[in-house]
Coordinates of C-alpha atoms in Angstrom, one line a residue:
X3 CA -50.0 21.7 0.2
X4 CA -46.4 21.3 0.1
X5 CA -46.5 22.3 -3.6
X6 CA -48.3 25.4 -2.9
X7 CA -45.8 26.2 -0.1
X8 CA -42.9 25.6 -2.4
X9 CA -44.5 27.8 -5.0
X10 CA -45.1 30.8 -2.6
X11 CA -41.5 30.2 -1.4
X12 CA -40.2 30.5 -5.0
X13 CA -41.9 33.8 -5.1
X14 CA -39.7 35.2 -2.3
X15 CA -42.5 35.2 0.3
X16 CA -41.7 34.9 4.0
X17 CA -42.7 32.1 6.1
X18 CA -45.3 34.2 7.9
X19 CA -46.7 35.5 4.6
X20 CA -47.0 31.7 3.4
X21 CA -48.5 30.6 6.8
X22 CA -51.2 33.3 6.3
X23 CA -51.8 32.5 2.7
X24 CA -52.2 28.6 3.5
X25 CA -54.1 29.0 6.7
X26 CA -51.2 27.4 8.6
X27 CA -49.1 28.2 11.5
X28 CA -45.4 29.3 11.0
X29 CA -44.4 26.0 12.8
X30 CA -46.3 23.9 10.2
X31 CA -45.0 25.5 7.3
X32 CA -41.5 25.3 8.7
X33 CA -42.1 21.6 9.4
X34 CA -43.3 20.9 5.8
X35 CA -40.2 22.7 4.4
X36 CA -37.7 20.8 6.4
X37 CA -39.5 17.4 5.6
X38 CA -39.0 18.2 1.9
X39 CA -35.4 19.0 2.3
X40 CA -34.9 15.6 4.1
X41 CA -36.2 13.7 1.1
X42 CA -33.7 11.6 -0.6
X43 CA -32.5 12.9 -3.9
X44 CA -33.2 10.4 -6.8
X45 CA -30.0 10.3 -8.9
X46 CA -30.5 10.4 -12.6
X47 CA -30.5 7.3 -14.6
X48 CA -27.2 5.7 -15.4
X49 CA -25.8 6.3 -18.8
X50 CA -25.8 3.1 -20.9
X51 CA -23.1 2.3 -23.4
X52 CA -25.3 3.6 -26.0
X53 CA -25.4 6.9 -24.8
X54 CA -21.8 7.4 -25.1
X55 CA -21.4 6.2 -28.5
X56 CA -20.1 8.5 -31.2
X57 CA -22.2 9.0 -34.3
X58 CA -21.3 6.7 -37.2
X59 CA -21.4 9.4 -39.8
X60 CA -20.9 13.1 -39.6
X61 CA -22.3 14.3 -43.0
X62 CA -19.0 15.5 -44.4
X63 CA -16.4 14.2 -47.0
X64 CA -13.3 13.1 -44.9
X65 CA -10.6 10.6 -44.8
X66 CA -8.3 10.3 -41.6
X67 CA -5.2 8.1 -40.8
X68 CA -4.2 7.1 -37.3
X69 CA -1.1 5.4 -36.4
X70 CA -1.7 2.2 -34.6
X71 CA 1.8 0.8 -34.3
X72 CA 5.3 1.3 -36.2
X73 CA 4.0 -1.0 -39.0
X74 CA 0.2 -0.4 -38.9
X75 CA -2.1 2.4 -39.9
X76 CA -5.8 2.7 -39.3
X77 CA -7.7 4.6 -42.3
X78 CA -11.1 5.6 -41.9
X79 CA -13.4 7.7 -44.2
X80 CA -16.9 9.2 -45.0
X81 CA -18.3 10.1 -48.4
X82 CA -21.5 11.9 -48.6
X83 CA -24.1 11.0 -51.2
X84 CA -23.9 14.3 -53.3
X85 CA -20.0 13.3 -53.7
X86 CA -21.0 9.6 -54.5
X87 CA -23.4 10.8 -57.3
X88 CA -21.0 13.3 -58.7
X89 CA -18.3 10.5 -58.9
X90 CA -20.8 8.1 -60.4
X91 CA -21.8 10.5 -63.0
X92 CA -18.3 11.2 -64.1
X93 CA -17.3 7.6 -64.3
X94 CA -20.8 6.6 -65.9
X95 CA -21.0 3.7 -63.3
X96 CA -23.0 2.8 -60.3
X97 CA -20.9 3.8 -57.3
X98 CA -22.0 0.8 -55.2
X99 CA -20.5 -1.6 -57.7
X100 CA -17.2 0.1 -58.3
X101 CA -14.2 -1.4 -56.5
X102 CA -13.1 1.0 -53.5
X103 CA -9.6 1.2 -52.2
X104 CA -6.8 3.2 -50.6
X105 CA -3.5 4.4 -52.2
X106 CA -0.6 4.7 -49.7
X107 CA 2.3 7.0 -50.4
X108 CA 5.6 7.1 -48.6
X109 CA 6.4 10.8 -48.7
X110 CA 9.3 10.7 -46.2
X111 CA 11.4 13.9 -46.5
X112 CA 9.5 14.7 -49.7
X113 CA 7.6 17.8 -50.8
X114 CA 5.0 15.6 -52.2
X115 CA 3.6 16.8 -55.6
X116 CA 1.5 13.7 -56.2
X117 CA 4.2 11.8 -58.3
X118 CA 7.4 11.9 -56.2
X119 CA 6.5 9.3 -53.4
X120 CA 9.4 6.8 -52.5
X121 CA 6.9 4.2 -53.2
X122 CA 3.0 3.7 -53.8
X123 CA 1.0 0.9 -52.5
X124 CA -2.7 0.0 -53.4
X125 CA -5.1 -1.7 -51.0
X126 CA -8.6 -2.8 -52.1
X127 CA -11.4 -2.5 -49.4
X128 CA -14.8 -4.3 -49.1
X129 CA -17.8 -2.5 -50.5
X130 CA -19.4 -1.7 -47.3
X131 CA -16.3 -0.8 -45.4
X132 CA -15.7 2.7 -43.8
X133 CA -12.3 1.9 -42.2
X134 CA -9.4 -0.4 -42.9
X135 CA -6.2 -1.5 -41.4
X136 CA -3.2 -1.0 -43.5
X137 CA -0.5 -3.3 -42.2
X138 CA 3.2 -4.2 -43.0
X139 CA 4.4 -0.9 -43.6
X140 CA 7.9 0.6 -42.7
X141 CA 8.4 2.3 -39.3
X142 CA 9.9 5.7 -39.0
X143 CA 8.3 6.9 -42.4
X144 CA 5.8 9.5 -43.4
X145 CA 2.6 8.5 -45.1
X146 CA -0.3 10.1 -47.0
X147 CA -3.4 8.0 -48.1
X148 CA -5.9 8.7 -50.7
X149 CA -9.3 7.0 -50.9
X150 CA -10.8 6.4 -54.2
X151 CA -12.1 3.9 -56.8
X152 CA -10.7 1.7 -59.3
X153 CA -12.3 1.5 -62.6
X154 CA -10.9 -0.3 -65.7
X155 CA -7.5 -0.6 -64.1
X156 CA -7.4 3.0 -63.2
X157 CA -7.3 4.8 -59.9
X158 CA -9.6 7.8 -59.4
X159 CA -8.8 9.6 -55.9
X160 CA -11.7 11.2 -54.1
X161 CA -10.1 12.3 -50.8
X162 CA -6.6 12.7 -49.5
X163 CA -5.5 12.5 -45.8
X164 CA -3.0 14.6 -44.1
X165 CA 0.3 13.2 -43.4
X166 CA 1.3 11.0 -40.6
X167 CA 4.4 9.7 -39.3
X168 CA 5.0 6.1 -37.9
X169 CA 7.3 5.6 -34.8
X170 CA 10.6 3.7 -35.2
X171 CA 10.6 0.2 -33.7
X172 CA 14.1 0.2 -32.6
X173 CA 15.7 1.8 -29.6
X174 CA 16.5 5.4 -29.8
X175 CA 19.8 6.9 -28.7
X176 CA 19.7 9.2 -25.6
X177 CA 17.9 12.4 -26.5
X178 CA 16.9 11.3 -30.0
X179 CA 13.4 11.8 -30.9
X180 CA 11.3 8.5 -31.5
X181 CA 9.4 10.1 -34.4
X182 CA 11.3 12.5 -36.8
X183 CA 9.7 16.0 -36.7
X184 CA 7.9 17.4 -39.7
X185 CA 10.1 20.2 -41.3
X186 CA 7.3 21.8 -43.2
X187 CA 3.8 21.0 -41.8
X188 CA 2.0 23.6 -43.9
X189 CA -0.2 22.2 -46.7
X190 CA 1.6 22.4 -50.1
X191 CA 0.1 25.2 -52.5
X192 CA -0.6 22.4 -55.1
X193 CA -3.0 20.8 -53.0
X194 CA -5.9 23.4 -53.6
X195 CA -5.5 22.6 -57.3
X196 CA -5.5 18.7 -56.9
X197 CA -8.1 17.2 -59.1
X198 CA -10.2 14.7 -57.3
X199 CA -10.7 13.0 -60.6
X200 CA -7.2 12.7 -62.0
X201 CA -6.6 9.2 -63.3
X202 CA -3.5 7.1 -62.5
X203 CA -2.5 3.6 -63.5
X204 CA -3.1 1.0 -60.8
X205 CA 0.3 -0.1 -59.3
X206 CA 1.1 -3.3 -57.6
X207 CA 1.7 -3.8 -54.0
X208 CA 5.3 -3.2 -52.6

C-alpha cells in the first residue's frame, strides 16, 4: 500500500485524492507517509581502495617526468601497441626482446636542439617496467628525458618528455627562488620535426 501511496504522491495528487483512490482515511495516508519519512536512510556502500585506483594505462603514447627530490627523478611512460609494432617493423626485431631505456639530457639554460646538452646519461630499464627512478642527478638543473630502445649499440628515441627542473639542495638567500625560473617555456619549433627514429651512438653514464 505504501508503494501505491508514494506513486500517487509523485503524481502531485493531494492527500485527500490519495485517500479516496486507496480507500483509506486522510489520517491513515498521513500516518503511512510520516512512517516512511522516519525510516533510517541506508548509507551507500563504502568505497574500497580498488574503487579509487587510477587506471594503469590510458591508451596513448606518453612519457612524463616527476621530480622526487633534488637528486631523483621518477619517469613513467606508456607505449601503445600500434607504436610498438611500427618500431619493431622499422628495427626488424621483436619489440619485446629489445633493450628498453631512458636517455637523460641536462639542458640547463640551453635552447635544446637535441645535440647541445651539457651531458647525456643512459639508463637501462627492465623489460616489463613502465616507470623508473633516475637517481644521483645534480640539483638545481633542467632535464629532459627520452624513452627509447637500444639496438646494436644504437639508441632509438620513441618519446620525449617535457623539461623539469630539480630544486637546489642548499639554503637559498633571502628572496632567492628555490628553483630557477624557466625563461622560455614554449616548445622549440624544431620539436615538431623531431624524428622518433633518429639513431644516436650509445653514451656511457656520467
